[in-house]
């Protein structure tokens, strides 16, 4: 709990390392980190923005950058942290990281720009006010 306050992340989810995530060098392959980030952000939105109609609306990545700071071994205990750091009209910026649960060491960082997308009309749409309020309240944005 103290680490949550210190880091500024409220949303933290344990992540599972699967057998096939580990390469012949004994560490998690860097392509798998993006699956970790997807798992964490899916859980974030399921918990923060309730009642989303995922048959009608999608959240689409339009830009993503990752920094790999330290390797993750196959037997590591890790978690993903997610927060929204900026909200625009149709887009928002996510900050995420993968940490070692035991040491709190940040293993990787990710910044992404996401847009809300109307699947029926095939276009970006503004964030609903209820999403904006929920995210702002949850992550303490101004």
PDB file of N, CA and C in Angstrom, residues 39-120:
ATOM      1  N   UNK A  39      -2.978  -7.182 -20.666  1.00  0.00           N
ATOM      2  CA  UNK A  39      -3.696  -7.777 -19.532  1.00  0.00           C
ATOM      3  C   UNK A  39      -3.984  -6.728 -18.469  1.00  0.00           C
ATOM      4  N   UNK A  40      -2.979  -5.915 -18.153  1.00  0.00           N
ATOM      5  CA  UNK A  40      -3.138  -4.900 -17.108  1.00  0.00           C
ATOM      6  C   UNK A  40      -4.126  -3.811 -17.516  1.00  0.00           C
ATOM      7  N   UNK A  41      -4.054  -3.338 -18.764  1.00  0.00           N
ATOM      8  CA  UNK A  41      -4.972  -2.266 -19.153  1.00  0.00           C
ATOM      9  C   UNK A  41      -6.398  -2.779 -19.318  1.00  0.00           C
ATOM     10  N   UNK A  42      -6.570  -4.025 -19.729  1.00  0.00           N
ATOM     11  CA  UNK A  42      -7.916  -4.601 -19.806  1.00  0.00           C
ATOM     12  C   UNK A  42      -8.542  -4.639 -18.424  1.00  0.00           C
ATOM     13  N   UNK A  43      -7.779  -5.054 -17.431  1.00  0.00           N
ATOM     14  CA  UNK A  43      -8.272  -5.103 -16.066  1.00  0.00           C
ATOM     15  C   UNK A  43      -8.546  -3.696 -15.537  1.00  0.00           C
ATOM     16  N   UNK A  44      -7.677  -2.749 -15.854  1.00  0.00           N
ATOM     17  CA  UNK A  44      -7.862  -1.358 -15.438  1.00  0.00           C
ATOM     18  C   UNK A  44      -9.225  -0.847 -15.905  1.00  0.00           C
ATOM     19  N   UNK A  45      -9.507  -0.962 -17.206  1.00  0.00           N
ATOM     20  CA  UNK A  45     -10.756  -0.415 -17.738  1.00  0.00           C
ATOM     21  C   UNK A  45     -11.980  -1.190 -17.268  1.00  0.00           C
ATOM     22  N   UNK A  46     -11.841  -2.479 -17.057  1.00  0.00           N
ATOM     23  CA  UNK A  46     -12.956  -3.266 -16.523  1.00  0.00           C
ATOM     24  C   UNK A  46     -13.321  -2.809 -15.115  1.00  0.00           C
ATOM     25  N   UNK A  47     -12.337  -2.354 -14.351  1.00  0.00           N
ATOM     26  CA  UNK A  47     -12.579  -1.926 -12.977  1.00  0.00           C
ATOM     27  C   UNK A  47     -12.910  -0.444 -12.842  1.00  0.00           C
ATOM     28  N   UNK A  48     -12.321   0.388 -13.671  1.00  0.00           N
ATOM     29  CA  UNK A  48     -12.500   1.836 -13.529  1.00  0.00           C
ATOM     30  C   UNK A  48     -13.709   2.341 -14.318  1.00  0.00           C
ATOM     31  N   UNK A  49     -13.908   1.837 -15.514  1.00  0.00           N
ATOM     32  CA  UNK A  49     -15.006   2.285 -16.382  1.00  0.00           C
ATOM     33  C   UNK A  49     -16.030   1.162 -16.495  1.00  0.00           C
ATOM     34  N   UNK A  50     -16.926   1.115 -15.548  1.00  0.00           N
ATOM     35  CA  UNK A  50     -17.908   0.028 -15.488  1.00  0.00           C
ATOM     36  C   UNK A  50     -18.979   0.168 -16.567  1.00  0.00           C
ATOM     37  N   UNK A  51     -19.534  -0.962 -16.960  1.00  0.00           N
ATOM     38  CA  UNK A  51     -20.665  -0.977 -17.875  1.00  0.00           C
ATOM     39  C   UNK A  51     -20.335  -0.635 -19.316  1.00  0.00           C
ATOM     40  N   UNK A  52     -19.119  -0.890 -19.749  1.00  0.00           N
ATOM     41  CA  UNK A  52     -18.728  -0.583 -21.130  1.00  0.00           C
ATOM     42  C   UNK A  52     -19.299  -1.653 -22.066  1.00  0.00           C
ATOM     43  N   UNK A  53     -19.865  -1.222 -23.167  1.00  0.00           N
ATOM     44  CA  UNK A  53     -20.389  -2.134 -24.184  1.00  0.00           C
ATOM     45  C   UNK A  53     -19.268  -2.470 -25.161  1.00  0.00           C
ATOM     46  N   UNK A  54     -18.515  -3.532 -24.878  1.00  0.00           N
ATOM     47  CA  UNK A  54     -17.354  -3.899 -25.687  1.00  0.00           C
ATOM     48  C   UNK A  54     -17.729  -4.450 -27.055  1.00  0.00           C
ATOM     49  N   UNK A  55     -19.019  -4.697 -27.279  1.00  0.00           N
ATOM     50  CA  UNK A  55     -19.473  -5.119 -28.611  1.00  0.00           C
ATOM     51  C   UNK A  55     -19.582  -3.905 -29.538  1.00  0.00           C
ATOM     52  N   UNK A  56     -19.698  -2.722 -28.960  1.00  0.00           N
ATOM     53  CA  UNK A  56     -19.895  -1.493 -29.722  1.00  0.00           C
ATOM     54  C   UNK A  56     -18.672  -0.572 -29.707  1.00  0.00           C
ATOM     55  N   UNK A  57     -17.897  -0.639 -28.623  1.00  0.00           N
ATOM     56  CA  UNK A  57     -16.768   0.278 -28.421  1.00  0.00           C
ATOM     57  C   UNK A  57     -15.487  -0.517 -28.208  1.00  0.00           C
ATOM     58  N   UNK A  58     -14.417  -0.005 -28.785  1.00  0.00           N
ATOM     59  CA  UNK A  58     -13.087  -0.599 -28.569  1.00  0.00           C
ATOM     60  C   UNK A  58     -12.138   0.500 -28.113  1.00  0.00           C
ATOM     61  N   UNK A  59     -11.075   0.089 -27.446  1.00  0.00           N
ATOM     62  CA  UNK A  59      -9.987   0.999 -27.107  1.00  0.00           C
ATOM     63  C   UNK A  59      -8.815   0.579 -27.980  1.00  0.00           C
ATOM     64  N   UNK A  60      -8.341   1.511 -28.787  1.00  0.00           N
ATOM     65  CA  UNK A  60      -7.334   1.196 -29.796  1.00  0.00           C
ATOM     66  C   UNK A  60      -6.027   1.914 -29.474  1.00  0.00           C
ATOM     67  N   UNK A  61      -4.931   1.185 -29.590  1.00  0.00           N
ATOM     68  CA  UNK A  61      -3.600   1.764 -29.422  1.00  0.00           C
ATOM     69  C   UNK A  61      -3.233   2.484 -30.718  1.00  0.00           C
ATOM     70  N   UNK A  62      -2.853   3.772 -30.599  1.00  0.00           N
ATOM     71  CA  UNK A  62      -2.386   4.510 -31.779  1.00  0.00           C
ATOM     72  C   UNK A  62      -0.892   4.818 -31.710  1.00  0.00           C
ATOM     73  N   UNK A  63      -0.325   4.703 -30.512  1.00  0.00           N
ATOM     74  CA  UNK A  63       1.116   4.873 -30.349  1.00  0.00           C
ATOM     75  C   UNK A  63       1.527   4.129 -29.091  1.00  0.00           C
ATOM     76  N   UNK A  64       2.676   3.446 -29.167  1.00  0.00           N
ATOM     77  CA  UNK A  64       3.163   2.724 -27.994  1.00  0.00           C
ATOM     78  C   UNK A  64       4.690   2.720 -27.995  1.00  0.00           C
ATOM     79  N   UNK A  65       5.249   2.955 -26.819  1.00  0.00           N
ATOM     80  CA  UNK A  65       6.703   2.921 -26.631  1.00  0.00           C
ATOM     81  C   UNK A  65       6.999   2.131 -25.372  1.00  0.00           C
ATOM     82  N   UNK A  66       7.985   1.265 -25.443  1.00  0.00           N
ATOM     83  CA  UNK A  66       8.372   0.492 -24.267  1.00  0.00           C
ATOM     84  C   UNK A  66       9.867   0.615 -24.037  1.00  0.00           C
ATOM     85  N   UNK A  67      10.220   0.631 -22.770  1.00  0.00           N
ATOM     86  CA  UNK A  67      11.609   0.642 -22.326  1.00  0.00           C
ATOM     87  C   UNK A  67      11.834  -0.636 -21.538  1.00  0.00           C
ATOM     88  N   UNK A  68      12.841  -1.400 -21.895  1.00  0.00           N
ATOM     89  CA  UNK A  68      13.153  -2.629 -21.180  1.00  0.00           C
ATOM     90  C   UNK A  68      14.338  -2.341 -20.265  1.00  0.00           C
ATOM     91  N   UNK A  69      14.079  -2.307 -18.973  1.00  0.00           N
ATOM     92  CA  UNK A  69      15.076  -1.853 -18.007  1.00  0.00           C
ATOM     93  C   UNK A  69      15.874  -2.991 -17.375  1.00  0.00           C
ATOM     94  N   UNK A  70      15.226  -4.130 -17.159  1.00  0.00           N
ATOM     95  CA  UNK A  70      15.899  -5.282 -16.552  1.00  0.00           C
ATOM     96  C   UNK A  70      15.174  -6.549 -16.980  1.00  0.00           C
ATOM     97  N   UNK A  71      15.910  -7.632 -17.101  1.00  0.00           N
ATOM     98  CA  UNK A  71      15.283  -8.877 -17.545  1.00  0.00           C
ATOM     99  C   UNK A  71      14.374  -9.469 -16.469  1.00  0.00           C
ATOM    100  N   UNK A  72      13.387 -10.204 -16.943  1.00  0.00           N
ATOM    101  CA  UNK A  72      12.493 -10.943 -16.051  1.00  0.00           C
ATOM    102  C   UNK A  72      12.784 -12.423 -16.275  1.00  0.00           C
ATOM    103  N   UNK A  73      13.130 -13.117 -15.224  1.00  0.00           N
ATOM    104  CA  UNK A  73      13.395 -14.558 -15.291  1.00  0.00           C
ATOM    105  C   UNK A  73      12.076 -15.327 -15.213  1.00  0.00           C
ATOM    106  N   UNK A  74      12.093 -16.547 -15.634  1.00  0.00           N
ATOM    107  CA  UNK A  74      10.896 -17.376 -15.661  1.00  0.00           C
ATOM    108  C   UNK A  74      10.255 -17.618 -14.309  1.00  0.00           C
ATOM    109  N   UNK A  75      11.045 -17.565 -13.234  1.00  0.00           N
ATOM    110  CA  UNK A  75      10.495 -17.822 -11.900  1.00  0.00           C
ATOM    111  C   UNK A  75      10.186 -16.532 -11.123  1.00  0.00           C
ATOM    112  N   UNK A  76      10.240 -15.392 -11.805  1.00  0.00           N
ATOM    113  CA  UNK A  76       9.968 -14.109 -11.144  1.00  0.00           C
ATOM    114  C   UNK A  76       8.490 -13.973 -10.795  1.00  0.00           C
ATOM    115  N   UNK A  77       8.231 -13.215  -9.738  1.00  0.00           N
ATOM    116  CA  UNK A  77       6.854 -12.834  -9.386  1.00  0.00           C
ATOM    117  C   UNK A  77       6.702 -11.378  -9.798  1.00  0.00           C
ATOM    118  N   UNK A  78       5.789 -11.142 -10.766  1.00  0.00           N
ATOM    119  CA  UNK A  78       5.669  -9.805 -11.339  1.00  0.00           C
ATOM    120  C   UNK A  78       4.233  -9.298 -11.258  1.00  0.00           C
ATOM    121  N   UNK A  79       4.104  -7.987 -11.421  1.00  0.00           N
ATOM    122  CA  UNK A  79       2.794  -7.347 -11.465  1.00  0.00           C
ATOM    123  C   UNK A  79       2.845  -6.220 -12.482  1.00  0.00           C
ATOM    124  N   UNK A  80       1.672  -5.865 -13.000  1.00  0.00           N
ATOM    125  CA  UNK A  80       1.552  -4.753 -13.933  1.00  0.00           C
ATOM    126  C   UNK A  80       0.838  -3.598 -13.266  1.00  0.00           C
ATOM    127  N   UNK A  81       1.344  -2.396 -13.475  1.00  0.00           N
ATOM    128  CA  UNK A  81       0.715  -1.194 -12.922  1.00  0.00           C
ATOM    129  C   UNK A  81       0.268  -0.309 -14.086  1.00  0.00           C
ATOM    130  N   UNK A  82      -0.898   0.301 -13.922  1.00  0.00           N
ATOM    131  CA  UNK A  82      -1.489   1.102 -14.995  1.00  0.00           C
ATOM    132  C   UNK A  82      -2.101   2.364 -14.423  1.00  0.00           C
ATOM    133  N   UNK A  83      -1.931   3.462 -15.140  1.00  0.00           N
ATOM    134  CA  UNK A  83      -2.634   4.695 -14.806  1.00  0.00           C
ATOM    135  C   UNK A  83      -2.764   5.555 -16.063  1.00  0.00           C
ATOM    136  N   UNK A  84      -3.806   6.368 -16.070  1.00  0.00           N
ATOM    137  CA  UNK A  84      -3.984   7.354 -17.129  1.00  0.00           C
ATOM    138  C   UNK A  84      -3.291   8.621 -16.657  1.00  0.00           C
ATOM    139  N   UNK A  85      -2.449   9.203 -17.500  1.00  0.00           N
ATOM    140  CA  UNK A  85      -1.715  10.405 -17.118  1.00  0.00           C
ATOM    141  C   UNK A  85      -2.189  11.660 -17.851  1.00  0.00           C
ATOM    142  N   UNK A  86      -2.973  11.476 -18.915  1.00  0.00           N
ATOM    143  CA  UNK A  86      -3.500  12.618 -19.655  1.00  0.00           C
ATOM    144  C   UNK A  86      -4.758  12.189 -20.387  1.00  0.00           C
ATOM    145  N   UNK A  87      -5.745  13.065 -20.386  1.00  0.00           N
ATOM    146  CA  UNK A  87      -6.988  12.798 -21.118  1.00  0.00           C
ATOM    147  C   UNK A  87      -7.242  13.950 -22.074  1.00  0.00           C
ATOM    148  N   UNK A  88      -7.432  13.618 -23.349  1.00  0.00           N
ATOM    149  CA  UNK A  88      -7.835  14.601 -24.350  1.00  0.00           C
ATOM    150  C   UNK A  88      -9.309  14.412 -24.658  1.00  0.00           C
ATOM    151  N   UNK A  89      -9.732  14.887 -25.812  1.00  0.00           N
ATOM    152  CA  UNK A  89     -11.132  14.747 -26.214  1.00  0.00           C
ATOM    153  C   UNK A  89     -11.435  13.318 -26.663  1.00  0.00           C
ATOM    154  N   UNK A  90     -10.600  12.802 -27.569  1.00  0.00           N
ATOM    155  CA  UNK A  90     -10.802  11.454 -28.099  1.00  0.00           C
ATOM    156  C   UNK A  90      -9.674  10.496 -27.730  1.00  0.00           C
ATOM    157  N   UNK A  91      -8.635  11.014 -27.114  1.00  0.00           N
ATOM    158  CA  UNK A  91      -7.500  10.156 -26.786  1.00  0.00           C
ATOM    159  C   UNK A  91      -7.101  10.330 -25.331  1.00  0.00           C
ATOM    160  N   UNK A  92      -6.324   9.385 -24.870  1.00  0.00           N
ATOM    161  CA  UNK A  92      -5.755   9.469 -23.520  1.00  0.00           C
ATOM    162  C   UNK A  92      -4.430   8.743 -23.531  1.00  0.00           C
ATOM    163  N   UNK A  93      -3.587   9.113 -22.563  1.00  0.00           N
ATOM    164  CA  UNK A  93      -2.257   8.518 -22.484  1.00  0.00           C
ATOM    165  C   UNK A  93      -2.170   7.639 -21.255  1.00  0.00           C
ATOM    166  N   UNK A  94      -1.723   6.412 -21.472  1.00  0.00           N
ATOM    167  CA  UNK A  94      -1.525   5.448 -20.394  1.00  0.00           C
ATOM    168  C   UNK A  94      -0.046   5.340 -20.075  1.00  0.00           C
ATOM    169  N   UNK A  95       0.240   5.234 -18.786  1.00  0.00           N
ATOM    170  CA  UNK A  95       1.578   4.893 -18.324  1.00  0.00           C
ATOM    171  C   UNK A  95       1.457   3.550 -17.626  1.00  0.00           C
ATOM    172  N   UNK A  96       2.327   2.638 -17.986  1.00  0.00           N
ATOM    173  CA  UNK A  96       2.299   1.311 -17.378  1.00  0.00           C
ATOM    174  C   UNK A  96       3.723   0.865 -17.079  1.00  0.00           C
ATOM    175  N   UNK A  97       3.828  -0.047 -16.123  1.00  0.00           N
ATOM    176  CA  UNK A  97       5.104  -0.704 -15.925  1.00  0.00           C
ATOM    177  C   UNK A  97       4.886  -2.119 -15.414  1.00  0.00           C
ATOM    178  N   UNK A  98       5.928  -2.899 -15.555  1.00  0.00           N
ATOM    179  CA  UNK A  98       5.958  -4.248 -14.988  1.00  0.00           C
ATOM    180  C   UNK A  98       7.008  -4.212 -13.898  1.00  0.00           C
ATOM    181  N   UNK A  99       6.612  -4.665 -12.703  1.00  0.00           N
ATOM    182  CA  UNK A  99       7.521  -4.637 -11.559  1.00  0.00           C
ATOM    183  C   UNK A  99       7.740  -6.030 -10.998  1.00  0.00           C
ATOM    184  N   UNK A 100       8.861  -6.193 -10.325  1.00  0.00           N
ATOM    185  CA  UNK A 100       9.120  -7.389  -9.535  1.00  0.00           C
ATOM    186  C   UNK A 100       8.375  -7.200  -8.215  1.00  0.00           C
ATOM    187  N   UNK A 101       7.494  -8.124  -7.889  1.00  0.00           N
ATOM    188  CA  UNK A 101       6.663  -8.007  -6.691  1.00  0.00           C
ATOM    189  C   UNK A 101       7.505  -8.004  -5.420  1.00  0.00           C
ATOM    190  N   UNK A 102       8.561  -8.785  -5.400  1.00  0.00           N
ATOM    191  CA  UNK A 102       9.368  -8.924  -4.185  1.00  0.00           C
ATOM    192  C   UNK A 102      10.292  -7.731  -3.935  1.00  0.00           C
ATOM    193  N   UNK A 103      10.877  -7.181  -5.000  1.00  0.00           N
ATOM    194  CA  UNK A 103      11.848  -6.093  -4.833  1.00  0.00           C
ATOM    195  C   UNK A 103      11.295  -4.717  -5.205  1.00  0.00           C
ATOM    196  N   UNK A 104      10.147  -4.688  -5.868  1.00  0.00           N
ATOM    197  CA  UNK A 104       9.538  -3.453  -6.403  1.00  0.00           C
ATOM    198  C   UNK A 104      10.353  -2.830  -7.538  1.00  0.00           C
ATOM    199  N   UNK A 105      11.355  -3.552  -8.048  1.00  0.00           N
ATOM    200  CA  UNK A 105      12.150  -3.055  -9.167  1.00  0.00           C
ATOM    201  C   UNK A 105      11.282  -2.961 -10.422  1.00  0.00           C
ATOM    202  N   UNK A 106      11.368  -1.837 -11.109  1.00  0.00           N
ATOM    203  CA  UNK A 106      10.656  -1.667 -12.375  1.00  0.00           C
ATOM    204  C   UNK A 106      11.464  -2.377 -13.458  1.00  0.00           C
ATOM    205  N   UNK A 107      10.837  -3.344 -14.098  1.00  0.00           N
ATOM    206  CA  UNK A 107      11.502  -4.140 -15.129  1.00  0.00           C
ATOM    207  C   UNK A 107      11.311  -3.546 -16.526  1.00  0.00           C
ATOM    208  N   UNK A 108      10.163  -2.903 -16.732  1.00  0.00           N
ATOM    209  CA  UNK A 108       9.864  -2.307 -18.024  1.00  0.00           C
ATOM    210  C   UNK A 108       8.841  -1.195 -17.833  1.00  0.00           C
ATOM    211  N   UNK A 109       8.924  -0.176 -18.700  1.00  0.00           N
ATOM    212  CA  UNK A 109       7.952   0.926 -18.696  1.00  0.00           C
ATOM    213  C   UNK A 109       7.342   1.030 -20.079  1.00  0.00           C
ATOM    214  N   UNK A 110       6.092   1.475 -20.094  1.00  0.00           N
ATOM    215  CA  UNK A 110       5.388   1.613 -21.360  1.00  0.00           C
ATOM    216  C   UNK A 110       4.535   2.872 -21.329  1.00  0.00           C
ATOM    217  N   UNK A 111       4.573   3.625 -22.401  1.00  0.00           N
ATOM    218  CA  UNK A 111       3.691   4.771 -22.593  1.00  0.00           C
ATOM    219  C   UNK A 111       2.915   4.505 -23.879  1.00  0.00           C
ATOM    220  N   UNK A 112       1.611   4.699 -23.808  1.00  0.00           N
ATOM    221  CA  UNK A 112       0.805   4.502 -25.005  1.00  0.00           C
ATOM    222  C   UNK A 112      -0.274   5.568 -25.103  1.00  0.00           C
ATOM    223  N   UNK A 113      -0.621   5.878 -26.329  1.00  0.00           N
ATOM    224  CA  UNK A 113      -1.742   6.763 -26.608  1.00  0.00           C
ATOM    225  C   UNK A 113      -2.859   5.870 -27.145  1.00  0.00           C
ATOM    226  N   UNK A 114      -4.023   6.034 -26.549  1.00  0.00           N
ATOM    227  CA  UNK A 114      -5.175   5.200 -26.889  1.00  0.00           C
ATOM    228  C   UNK A 114      -6.317   6.098 -27.350  1.00  0.00           C
ATOM    229  N   UNK A 115      -7.176   5.570 -28.218  1.00  0.00           N
ATOM    230  CA  UNK A 115      -8.400   6.271 -28.599  1.00  0.00           C
ATOM    231  C   UNK A 115      -9.580   5.338 -28.402  1.00  0.00           C
ATOM    232  N   UNK A 116     -10.709   5.939 -28.135  1.00  0.00           N
ATOM    233  CA  UNK A 116     -11.970   5.212 -28.052  1.00  0.00           C
ATOM    234  C   UNK A 116     -12.501   5.106 -29.477  1.00  0.00           C
ATOM    235  N   UNK A 117     -12.937   3.917 -29.865  1.00  0.00           N
ATOM    236  CA  UNK A 117     -13.280   3.659 -31.261  1.00  0.00           C
ATOM    237  C   UNK A 117     -14.661   3.038 -31.363  1.00  0.00           C
ATOM    238  N   UNK A 118     -15.519   3.643 -32.187  1.00  0.00           N
ATOM    239  CA  UNK A 118     -16.870   3.144 -32.452  1.00  0.00           C
ATOM    240  C   UNK A 118     -16.765   2.061 -33.525  1.00  0.00           C
ATOM    241  N   UNK A 119     -17.044   0.813 -33.153  1.00  0.00           N
ATOM    242  CA  UNK A 119     -16.876  -0.308 -34.074  1.00  0.00           C
ATOM    243  C   UNK A 119     -17.884  -0.286 -35.215  1.00  0.00           C
ATOM    244  N   UNK A 120     -19.095   0.183 -34.960  1.00  0.00           N
ATOM    245  CA  UNK A 120     -20.122   0.223 -35.999  1.00  0.00           C
ATOM    246  C   UNK A 120     -19.801   1.269 -37.066  1.00  0.00           C
TER     247      UNK A 120
END
